[in-house]
C-alpha cells in the first residue's frame, strides 16, 4: 500500500477539526456503505479501491465545503461500482447527497474522449451545464486530482490521455474559477507525465534555487516579522512560497529561457487583517528595502479578471538580492487559493442563497473576461453564456453536448442532431430508460434517439411539444410535404377516375 493512503480515522479527525457540530453519524454510515460497495476491489496502484473515495472526501473537507459534499465524495463511485442505486442513497442520506452523487455519476457517463478539440469543447459546455450546482464541479476536481496523484498505476496511453485532459481542460476551468491552488496542482500533476524531461529540468532548477536561496528567504521572513511587530498590525502571517513547476516552465519560455528575469521563484507572502494593513505593510517594506521600478502591482484596487486581489512588489534586499512580496488579507488569500469555492466554505445553512448569487456573479465575471479578449471563439462562448440561463445541456451517448431551450423534448434533440433523425424517430432512451417523445429533458440527461427507417415522416402532433424553432419548422415542412403528396395522389386518383 502506498504511504499516502488516507484512513477513515484521518478523515473523521479532519472533519471534527473543520466543521462545527458535524453529522459524524452520516459520515460514518457513508464510509461503511462505500467500504462495503468497493469491498475486495484493488486499484492499479495496488491500493484498495476505497482509498480513492476517501482521498476525494478528504480533499473536499480540506476545501471546507459543506459536509454533504464530503459525504457525497465518499459515495461518488458507489452507484457505478455496486448494486447500490441513487434511490437507496436518497433513502439513506437524503435528496441533497443523492443528487450530488447522481450528478457526478452522470457526468462520467456523458463524457467520452474523441479527440482533444471536440472533447475540450464538450467539457466546457458540460461544466456550464453543471453550473446549476457548482459543488459538482468541486467534486469532479477532487476526483481528478486524486486520479492524477495515482496516475503512475495506469498504462502509458491512459496516463497520457488523463494528463492531457487535466492540463487542457480541467486546469483552465479551475483557473477561470479562480482556484489557483487546484489549477497549480492539476498543471504540475499533468506536466510530469506529458513532458517528463522538462518537468525534471524545472524540478532541478527549483531544487538548486531552494538550496541557494532558502536560508536567505528564511532570514527575510524573520526581518518582515520584526518589521511588523510593534506596529498596529497585530495579526499577521509571513511565509515563503515556491513557484510551481509548470508555471516556471511557461515563464521561462516567455523569457527565452533566461532564469535571471524571473523574480518570483521564491516569493514571500504576507497575510494581514484588512486592506488598510495591506497598504501599510507595503509602505513598511518600501521604507526598509528599495522597490524595483515597475514591479509594484495593486491588484487590490484593480483585481484580476478572475477576482484575484493582492499587492505585489519586488525589492532589492541588503546584498542586492531581489525578492518578491505578495501582500493580502486572509479573505483574499482564501479566494486566491480556492476561488469561488471560498464563498462556500463554512457557510452552512445559507447555502442556497450564497450558491445562486455567487455563481451568477462568477459567470458575469467570466463574461467580462471573455469580452476583453477579441478572440472569435471566445466571443462565441460569451454568446452561449448569455443564453445560458434558459438553456439546458444534454448529451448523446457518445458524449457530444446538445444545447436546447428549457422544456425541450427528445423531438427537439432528434432534430438538433439531424433532420432525418427527427423525421424517422419513434422513441427515445433517456438515461438508459425508454421515455415518451414528449418527456421534458433535464440538463445532464443522456439521450439516445431510436429511429425507424421505414417511418414515413413526423407526426403533426409533435408540434404540441416541440420547443425549438428548428424542430417545429422541420416538422411543418415535412408534414406539409406529406399532405401535398397525399393531396396530389388524391388528385391523381380523380384524374384517373375521370378517364
Ligand atoms: Mn472517482
Coordinates of C-alpha atoms and ligand atoms in Angstrom, one line a residue:
X1 CA 0.0 0.0 0.0
X2 CA 1.3 3.5 -0.8
X3 CA 2.1 5.6 2.1
X4 CA -0.2 8.5 1.0
X5 CA -3.3 6.4 1.5
X6 CA -5.8 8.1 3.9
X7 CA -7.7 6.2 6.6
X8 CA -11.2 6.8 7.6
X9 CA -10.0 8.0 11.1
X10 CA -7.9 10.7 9.4
X11 CA -10.9 11.9 7.5
X12 CA -13.1 12.0 10.7
X13 CA -10.4 13.9 12.6
X14 CA -10.2 16.5 9.9
X15 CA -14.0 16.8 9.8
X16 CA -14.1 17.3 13.5
X17 CA -11.4 20.0 13.3
X18 CA -13.0 21.8 10.4
X19 CA -16.8 21.7 11.0
X20 CA -19.0 22.9 13.8
X21 CA -21.2 20.0 15.1
X22 CA -20.6 17.8 12.1
X23 CA -23.0 15.0 11.4
X24 CA -20.5 12.2 12.1
X25 CA -23.1 9.6 12.1
X26 CA -23.9 10.2 8.4
X27 CA -20.2 10.4 7.6
X28 CA -19.6 7.0 9.3
X29 CA -22.6 5.4 7.6
X30 CA -21.4 6.7 4.2
X31 CA -18.0 5.3 4.8
X32 CA -19.4 1.9 5.9
X33 CA -21.6 1.8 2.7
X34 CA -18.7 2.8 0.4
X35 CA -16.4 0.4 2.1
X36 CA -18.8 -2.5 1.6
X37 CA -19.6 -1.4 -2.0
X38 CA -15.9 -1.3 -3.0
X39 CA -15.0 -4.4 -0.9
X40 CA -12.2 -6.5 -2.4
X41 CA -11.6 -4.0 -5.2
X42 CA -8.0 -3.1 -5.9
X43 CA -6.8 -0.1 -7.9
X44 CA -3.9 -0.4 -10.4
X45 CA -1.7 1.2 -7.8
X46 CA -2.2 -1.8 -5.6
X47 CA -4.3 0.1 -3.1
X48 CA -7.8 -0.9 -2.1
X49 CA -10.5 0.9 -4.1
X50 CA -11.9 2.6 -1.0
X51 CA -8.7 4.6 -0.8
X52 CA -9.9 6.7 -3.7
X53 CA -13.3 7.9 -2.3
X54 CA -11.5 8.5 1.0
X55 CA -8.9 10.7 -0.7
X56 CA -11.7 12.6 -2.6
X57 CA -13.7 13.2 0.6
X58 CA -10.6 14.3 2.4
X59 CA -9.8 16.8 -0.2
X60 CA -13.3 18.2 -0.2
X61 CA -13.1 18.5 3.6
X62 CA -9.8 20.3 3.3
X63 CA -11.5 22.8 1.0
X64 CA -14.0 23.3 3.8
X65 CA -17.0 22.6 1.6
X66 CA -20.4 21.7 3.1
X67 CA -20.3 18.3 4.8
X68 CA -22.9 17.0 2.4
X69 CA -20.3 17.4 -0.3
X70 CA -17.7 15.4 1.7
X71 CA -20.2 12.6 2.3
X72 CA -21.1 12.6 -1.4
X73 CA -17.4 12.4 -2.1
X74 CA -17.2 9.2 -0.1
X75 CA -20.2 7.8 -2.1
X76 CA -19.3 9.2 -5.5
X77 CA -18.3 5.9 -7.2
X78 CA -20.7 3.6 -5.3
X79 CA -23.5 3.6 -7.8
X80 CA -21.1 2.7 -10.6
X81 CA -19.2 0.0 -8.7
X82 CA -22.0 -1.8 -6.9
X83 CA -25.7 -2.6 -6.9
X84 CA -26.5 0.4 -4.7
X85 CA -28.9 2.8 -6.5
X86 CA -29.5 6.6 -6.3
X87 CA -32.8 5.8 -4.7
X88 CA -31.0 3.8 -1.9
X89 CA -28.8 6.8 -1.3
X90 CA -31.9 9.1 -1.3
X91 CA -33.4 6.9 1.4
X92 CA -30.3 6.7 3.5
X93 CA -28.7 10.1 3.1
X94 CA -31.4 12.4 1.7
X95 CA -32.1 14.2 -1.6
X96 CA -29.1 16.6 -1.5
X97 CA -26.4 14.0 -1.1
X98 CA -28.1 11.5 -3.5
X99 CA -28.4 14.4 -6.0
X100 CA -24.7 15.2 -5.9
X101 CA -23.7 11.6 -6.4
X102 CA -26.2 11.3 -9.3
X103 CA -24.8 14.4 -11.0
X104 CA -21.2 13.2 -10.7
X105 CA -22.1 9.8 -12.0
X106 CA -24.0 11.2 -14.9
X107 CA -21.1 13.5 -15.8
X108 CA -18.8 10.5 -16.0
X109 CA -21.1 8.7 -18.5
X110 CA -21.7 11.7 -20.6
X111 CA -18.1 12.1 -21.4
X112 CA -16.0 10.1 -23.8
X113 CA -12.7 11.0 -25.3
X114 CA -13.0 11.8 -29.0
X115 CA -10.0 13.9 -29.9
X116 CA -8.9 16.9 -27.9
X117 CA -10.6 19.6 -29.8
X118 CA -14.1 18.3 -29.5
X119 CA -13.5 16.9 -26.1
X120 CA -12.4 20.3 -24.8
X121 CA -15.5 21.9 -26.3
X122 CA -17.7 19.3 -24.8
X123 CA -16.1 19.6 -21.4
X124 CA -16.5 23.4 -21.3
X125 CA -20.1 23.1 -22.2
X126 CA -20.6 20.4 -19.7
X127 CA -19.2 22.5 -16.9
X128 CA -21.5 25.3 -17.8
X129 CA -24.3 22.8 -17.8
X130 CA -23.4 21.8 -14.3
X131 CA -23.2 25.4 -13.2
X132 CA -26.6 24.9 -11.7
X133 CA -24.8 23.2 -8.9
X134 CA -21.2 24.2 -8.8
X135 CA -20.5 21.7 -5.9
X136 CA -20.4 19.0 -8.6
X137 CA -17.5 20.7 -10.3
X138 CA -15.6 20.8 -7.0
X139 CA -16.2 17.1 -6.6
X140 CA -15.0 16.5 -10.1
X141 CA -11.8 18.4 -9.4
X142 CA -11.2 16.4 -6.2
X143 CA -11.8 13.2 -8.1
X144 CA -9.5 14.2 -10.9
X145 CA -6.7 15.4 -8.6
X146 CA -6.6 12.0 -6.9
X147 CA -6.6 10.2 -10.2
X148 CA -3.6 12.3 -11.2
X149 CA -1.8 11.6 -8.0
X150 CA -2.2 7.9 -8.6
X151 CA -1.7 8.0 -12.3
X152 CA 1.6 6.0 -12.1
X153 CA -0.5 2.9 -11.7
X154 CA -2.2 3.4 -15.1
X155 CA -0.9 2.1 -18.5
X156 CA 1.0 4.6 -20.6
X157 CA -1.7 5.5 -23.1
X158 CA -4.1 6.3 -20.3
X159 CA -1.6 8.4 -18.4
X160 CA -1.1 10.5 -21.5
X161 CA -4.9 10.9 -22.0
X162 CA -5.7 11.8 -18.4
X163 CA -2.8 14.1 -18.1
X164 CA -3.8 15.9 -21.3
X165 CA -7.4 16.3 -20.3
X166 CA -6.3 17.6 -16.9
X167 CA -3.9 20.2 -18.4
X168 CA -6.0 21.3 -21.3
X169 CA -9.5 21.2 -19.8
X170 CA -9.6 20.9 -16.1
X171 CA -6.8 23.3 -15.2
X172 CA -8.1 26.2 -17.3
X173 CA -11.5 25.8 -15.8
X174 CA -10.0 25.9 -12.3
X175 CA -8.1 29.0 -13.3
X176 CA -11.3 30.7 -14.5
X177 CA -13.0 29.9 -11.3
X178 CA -10.0 31.5 -9.5
X179 CA -9.0 28.2 -7.9
X180 CA -5.2 28.7 -8.3
X181 CA -4.2 26.1 -5.8
X182 CA -6.1 23.4 -7.6
X183 CA -5.1 24.8 -11.0
X184 CA -1.4 24.6 -10.0
X185 CA -1.8 21.0 -8.8
X186 CA -3.6 19.9 -11.9
X187 CA -0.9 21.5 -14.1
X188 CA 2.1 20.1 -12.3
X189 CA 0.5 16.7 -12.0
X190 CA -0.1 16.6 -15.7
X191 CA 3.2 18.2 -16.7
X192 CA 5.1 15.3 -15.0
X193 CA 3.5 12.9 -17.4
X194 CA 3.3 15.0 -20.6
X195 CA 6.9 16.4 -20.6
X196 CA 8.8 14.2 -18.1
X197 CA 12.2 15.5 -19.1
X198 CA 11.2 19.2 -19.0
X199 CA 9.5 18.5 -15.7
X200 CA 12.7 17.1 -14.2
X201 CA 14.7 20.1 -15.5
X202 CA 12.3 22.5 -13.8
X203 CA 12.4 20.4 -10.6
X204 CA 16.2 20.6 -10.7
X205 CA 16.2 24.4 -11.2
X206 CA 13.9 24.8 -8.2
X207 CA 15.9 22.4 -6.0
X208 CA 19.1 24.4 -6.7
X209 CA 17.3 27.7 -6.1
X210 CA 15.8 26.5 -2.8
X211 CA 19.2 25.3 -1.7
X212 CA 20.8 28.6 -2.7
X213 CA 18.1 31.0 -1.5
X214 CA 16.1 29.0 1.0
X215 CA 18.1 30.1 4.1
X216 CA 18.3 33.6 2.8
X217 CA 14.5 33.8 2.3
X218 CA 14.0 32.5 5.8
X219 CA 16.1 35.4 7.1
X220 CA 13.9 37.8 5.0
X221 CA 10.8 36.3 6.6
X222 CA 12.3 36.9 10.0
X223 CA 13.1 40.5 9.1
X224 CA 9.5 41.1 7.9
X225 CA 8.1 39.6 11.2
X226 CA 10.4 42.0 13.1
X227 CA 9.2 44.9 10.9
X228 CA 5.6 44.2 11.6
X229 CA 6.0 43.5 15.3
X230 CA 5.3 46.6 17.4
X231 CA 3.1 48.2 14.7
X232 CA -0.7 48.4 14.9
X233 CA -0.8 45.2 12.8
X234 CA -1.3 42.6 15.5
X235 CA -2.3 39.5 13.5
X236 CA -0.2 38.5 10.5
X237 CA 1.4 35.5 8.8
X238 CA 4.5 35.5 6.8
X239 CA 5.6 32.6 4.7
X240 CA 7.7 31.6 1.7
X241 CA 6.0 30.4 -1.5
X242 CA 7.8 28.3 -4.1
X243 CA 6.9 28.8 -7.7
X244 CA 5.1 25.9 -9.3
X245 CA 7.0 23.9 -11.9
X246 CA 4.6 24.2 -14.8
X247 CA 4.3 27.9 -14.1
X248 CA 8.1 28.2 -14.2
X249 CA 8.2 26.3 -17.4
X250 CA 5.7 28.7 -19.1
X251 CA 7.5 31.8 -17.8
X252 CA 10.9 30.5 -18.9
X253 CA 9.5 30.0 -22.4
X254 CA 8.2 33.6 -22.3
X255 CA 11.7 34.9 -21.4
X256 CA 13.6 32.7 -23.8
X257 CA 14.9 30.6 -21.0
X258 CA 16.5 33.5 -19.1
X259 CA 16.2 32.5 -15.5
X260 CA 17.6 35.8 -14.2
X261 CA 14.4 37.5 -15.4
X262 CA 12.2 35.5 -13.1
X263 CA 12.0 37.2 -9.7
X264 CA 9.3 35.1 -8.1
X265 CA 11.0 31.7 -7.9
X266 CA 10.7 32.0 -4.2
X267 CA 8.3 34.8 -3.1
X268 CA 7.3 35.9 0.4
X269 CA 3.6 36.0 1.2
X270 CA 2.3 38.3 3.9
X271 CA -1.2 37.9 5.2
X272 CA -2.7 40.6 7.3
X273 CA -6.1 41.6 8.8
X274 CA -7.6 44.2 6.4
X275 CA -7.0 46.3 3.3
X276 CA -5.5 49.2 5.2
X277 CA -2.9 46.9 6.8
X278 CA -2.0 45.7 3.3
X279 CA -1.1 49.2 2.1
X280 CA 0.6 49.8 5.5
X281 CA 2.7 46.7 5.1
X282 CA 3.7 47.8 1.5
X283 CA 4.8 51.1 2.9
X284 CA 6.9 49.5 5.6
X285 CA 8.6 47.2 3.1
X286 CA 9.4 50.1 0.8
X287 CA 10.8 52.1 3.7
X288 CA 13.1 49.2 4.5
X289 CA 14.1 48.0 1.1
X290 CA 14.2 49.8 -2.2
X291 CA 11.5 48.7 -4.6
X292 CA 12.5 47.5 -8.1
X293 CA 10.9 50.1 -10.5
X294 CA 7.9 49.0 -12.4
X295 CA 7.2 45.9 -10.3
X296 CA 4.6 47.3 -7.9
X297 CA 1.2 45.9 -8.7
X298 CA -2.0 46.9 -7.0
X299 CA -4.4 44.1 -7.6
X300 CA -6.5 45.3 -4.6
X301 CA -7.6 48.5 -6.3
X302 CA -7.7 46.7 -9.7
X303 CA -8.4 43.0 -9.2
X304 CA -7.5 40.5 -12.0
X305 CA -10.4 39.3 -14.1
X306 CA -10.9 36.1 -12.1
X307 CA -11.2 38.2 -8.9
X308 CA -7.6 37.8 -7.7
X309 CA -6.6 40.5 -5.2
X310 CA -3.2 41.2 -3.6
X311 CA -0.4 43.8 -3.6
X312 CA 2.7 42.7 -5.3
X313 CA 6.1 44.3 -5.0
X314 CA 9.7 43.3 -5.7
X315 CA 12.5 44.8 -3.7
X316 CA 16.3 44.9 -3.6
X317 CA 17.3 43.4 -0.2
X318 CA 20.6 44.0 1.7
X319 CA 23.1 42.2 -0.5
X320 CA 21.5 43.1 -3.8
X321 CA 19.2 40.0 -3.8
X322 CA 15.8 40.5 -5.4
X323 CA 12.7 39.3 -3.5
X324 CA 9.1 39.4 -4.5
X325 CA 6.4 40.0 -1.9
X326 CA 2.7 39.3 -2.1
X327 CA 0.5 41.1 0.5
X328 CA -3.1 40.2 1.1
X329 CA -5.9 39.8 3.6
X330 CA -6.9 36.3 4.8
X331 CA -10.1 36.6 2.8
X332 CA -8.1 37.5 -0.4
X333 CA -5.8 34.6 0.4
X334 CA -8.7 32.1 0.6
X335 CA -10.1 33.5 -2.6
X336 CA -6.8 33.1 -4.4
X337 CA -6.4 29.5 -3.2
X338 CA -10.0 28.3 -3.5
X339 CA -11.6 30.8 -5.9
X340 CA -15.4 30.6 -5.8
X341 CA -15.1 27.6 -3.5
X342 CA -14.0 30.1 -0.9
X343 CA -17.5 31.5 -0.8
X344 CA -18.8 28.1 0.0
X345 CA -16.6 27.5 3.0
X346 CA -18.2 27.4 6.4
X347 CA -21.5 28.7 5.0
X348 CA -23.8 26.1 6.3
X349 CA -27.4 27.0 6.4
X350 CA -27.4 29.8 3.9
X351 CA -26.2 27.6 1.2
X352 CA -28.8 28.2 -1.5
X353 CA -28.7 32.0 -1.4
X354 CA -24.9 32.0 -1.5
X355 CA -24.8 29.5 -4.3
X356 CA -27.0 31.2 -6.8
X357 CA -26.0 34.8 -6.4
X358 CA -22.3 34.0 -6.2
X359 CA -22.4 31.7 -9.2
X360 CA -24.2 34.2 -11.3
X361 CA -21.7 36.9 -10.4
X362 CA -19.0 34.5 -11.3
X363 CA -20.5 33.9 -14.7
X364 CA -20.8 37.6 -15.2
X365 CA -17.1 37.8 -14.4
X366 CA -16.2 35.2 -16.9
X367 CA -18.2 37.1 -19.5
X368 CA -16.3 40.2 -18.8
X369 CA -13.1 38.4 -19.0
X370 CA -14.0 36.9 -22.3
X371 CA -15.4 40.1 -23.8
X372 CA -12.0 41.7 -23.2
X373 CA -10.4 39.1 -25.5
X374 CA -11.0 39.6 -29.1
X375 CA -10.7 36.0 -30.0
X376 CA -13.6 34.9 -32.0
X377 CA -14.1 31.5 -30.4
X378 CA -14.2 33.1 -27.0
X379 CA -16.8 35.5 -28.2
X380 CA -18.9 32.6 -29.3
X381 CA -18.6 31.2 -25.8
X382 CA -19.8 34.5 -24.4
X383 CA -22.9 34.2 -26.5
X384 CA -23.5 30.8 -25.1
X385 CA -23.2 32.0 -21.6
X386 CA -25.6 34.9 -22.4
X387 CA -28.4 32.5 -23.3
X388 CA -27.3 30.0 -20.6
X389 CA -30.0 30.9 -18.1
X390 CA -32.8 29.3 -20.0
X391 CA -30.8 26.6 -21.8
X392 CA -30.3 23.0 -20.9
X393 CA -27.4 20.8 -22.0
X394 CA -27.9 17.2 -22.8
X395 CA -25.6 14.5 -24.1
X396 CA -25.5 12.0 -26.9
X397 CA -24.4 8.5 -25.7
X398 CA -21.1 9.4 -27.4
X399 CA -20.6 12.4 -25.1
X400 CA -21.5 15.2 -27.6
X401 CA -23.3 18.1 -26.0
X402 CA -26.5 19.4 -27.5
X403 CA -27.8 22.6 -26.0
X404 CA -31.6 23.1 -26.1
X405 CA -34.1 25.5 -24.6
X406 CA -35.6 24.7 -21.2
X407 CA -38.6 22.4 -21.6
X408 CA -37.2 20.7 -24.7
X409 CA -38.1 17.1 -25.5
X410 CA -36.5 14.2 -27.3
X411 CA -38.1 15.5 -30.5
X412 CA -36.0 18.7 -30.3
X413 CA -33.0 16.7 -29.5
X414 CA -33.5 14.4 -32.5
X415 CA -33.9 17.4 -34.9
X416 CA -30.9 19.0 -33.4
X417 CA -28.8 16.0 -34.4
X418 CA -30.2 15.7 -38.0
X419 CA -33.4 16.3 -39.8
X420 CA -33.5 12.7 -40.9
X421 CA -33.1 11.5 -37.3
X422 CA -36.0 13.8 -36.3
X423 CA -38.2 12.6 -39.2
X424 CA -37.6 8.9 -38.5
X425 CA -37.6 8.9 -34.7
X426 CA -40.0 6.7 -32.9
X427 CA -38.9 6.6 -29.3
X428 CA -36.1 7.8 -27.0
X429 CA -34.0 6.4 -24.2
X430 CA -33.2 9.0 -21.6
X431 CA -30.5 7.9 -19.1
X432 CA -30.9 4.3 -20.5
X433 CA -34.7 4.2 -19.8
X434 CA -37.3 4.3 -22.5
X435 CA -39.3 7.5 -22.4
X436 CA -42.2 9.1 -24.4
X437 CA -41.2 11.6 -27.0
X438 CA -42.9 14.4 -25.1
X439 CA -40.7 13.9 -22.0
X440 CA -39.2 17.1 -20.7
X441 CA -35.4 16.8 -20.8
X442 CA -33.1 18.0 -18.0
X443 CA -29.6 19.3 -18.1
X444 CA -27.2 16.4 -18.0
X445 CA -29.5 13.8 -19.4
X446 CA -28.0 11.3 -21.8
X447 CA -30.4 10.9 -24.7
X448 CA -30.5 8.2 -27.4
X449 CA -33.0 8.5 -30.2
X450 CA -34.5 5.4 -31.7
X451 CA -35.3 5.6 -35.3
X452 CA -37.3 3.5 -37.7
X453 CA -36.1 3.8 -41.3
X454 CA -39.5 2.8 -42.6
X455 CA -41.2 5.6 -40.9
X456 CA -42.8 7.9 -43.5
X457 CA -42.4 11.2 -41.6
X458 CA -43.0 13.2 -38.5
X459 CA -46.4 13.2 -36.7
X460 CA -48.0 16.7 -36.8
X461 CA -49.0 16.1 -33.1
X462 CA -45.3 16.6 -32.3
X463 CA -45.8 20.3 -32.8
X464 CA -47.6 20.3 -29.5
X465 CA -44.4 19.6 -27.6
X466 CA -41.5 20.5 -29.9
X467 CA -39.9 23.6 -28.4
X468 CA -37.2 24.7 -30.8
X469 CA -37.9 26.7 -33.9
X470 CA -35.7 24.4 -35.8
X471 CA -37.7 21.2 -34.9
X472 CA -41.0 23.0 -35.4
X473 CA -40.2 24.2 -38.9
X474 CA -38.8 20.8 -39.9
X475 CA -42.0 19.1 -38.7
X476 CA -44.2 21.6 -40.5
X477 CA -42.1 21.3 -43.7
X478 CA -42.3 17.6 -43.7
X479 CA -45.9 17.3 -42.8
X480 CA -46.7 19.9 -45.5
X481 CA -44.9 17.7 -48.0
X482 CA -46.9 14.7 -46.8
X483 CA -50.2 16.5 -47.1
X484 CA -49.2 17.8 -50.5
X485 CA -48.2 14.3 -51.5
X486 CA -51.4 12.9 -50.3
X487 CA -53.3 15.7 -51.9
X488 CA -51.5 15.1 -55.2
X489 CA -52.3 11.4 -55.0
X490 CA -56.0 12.1 -54.4
X491 CA -56.0 14.5 -57.4
X492 CA -54.2 11.9 -59.5
X493 CA -56.8 9.4 -58.4
X494 CA -59.6 11.7 -59.5
X495 CA -57.9 12.3 -62.8
X496 CA -57.7 8.6 -63.3
X497 CA -61.3 8.2 -62.3
X498 CA -62.3 10.8 -64.8
X499 CA -60.6 9.0 -67.6
Ligands
LIG1 MN1 -13.8 8.6 -8.8

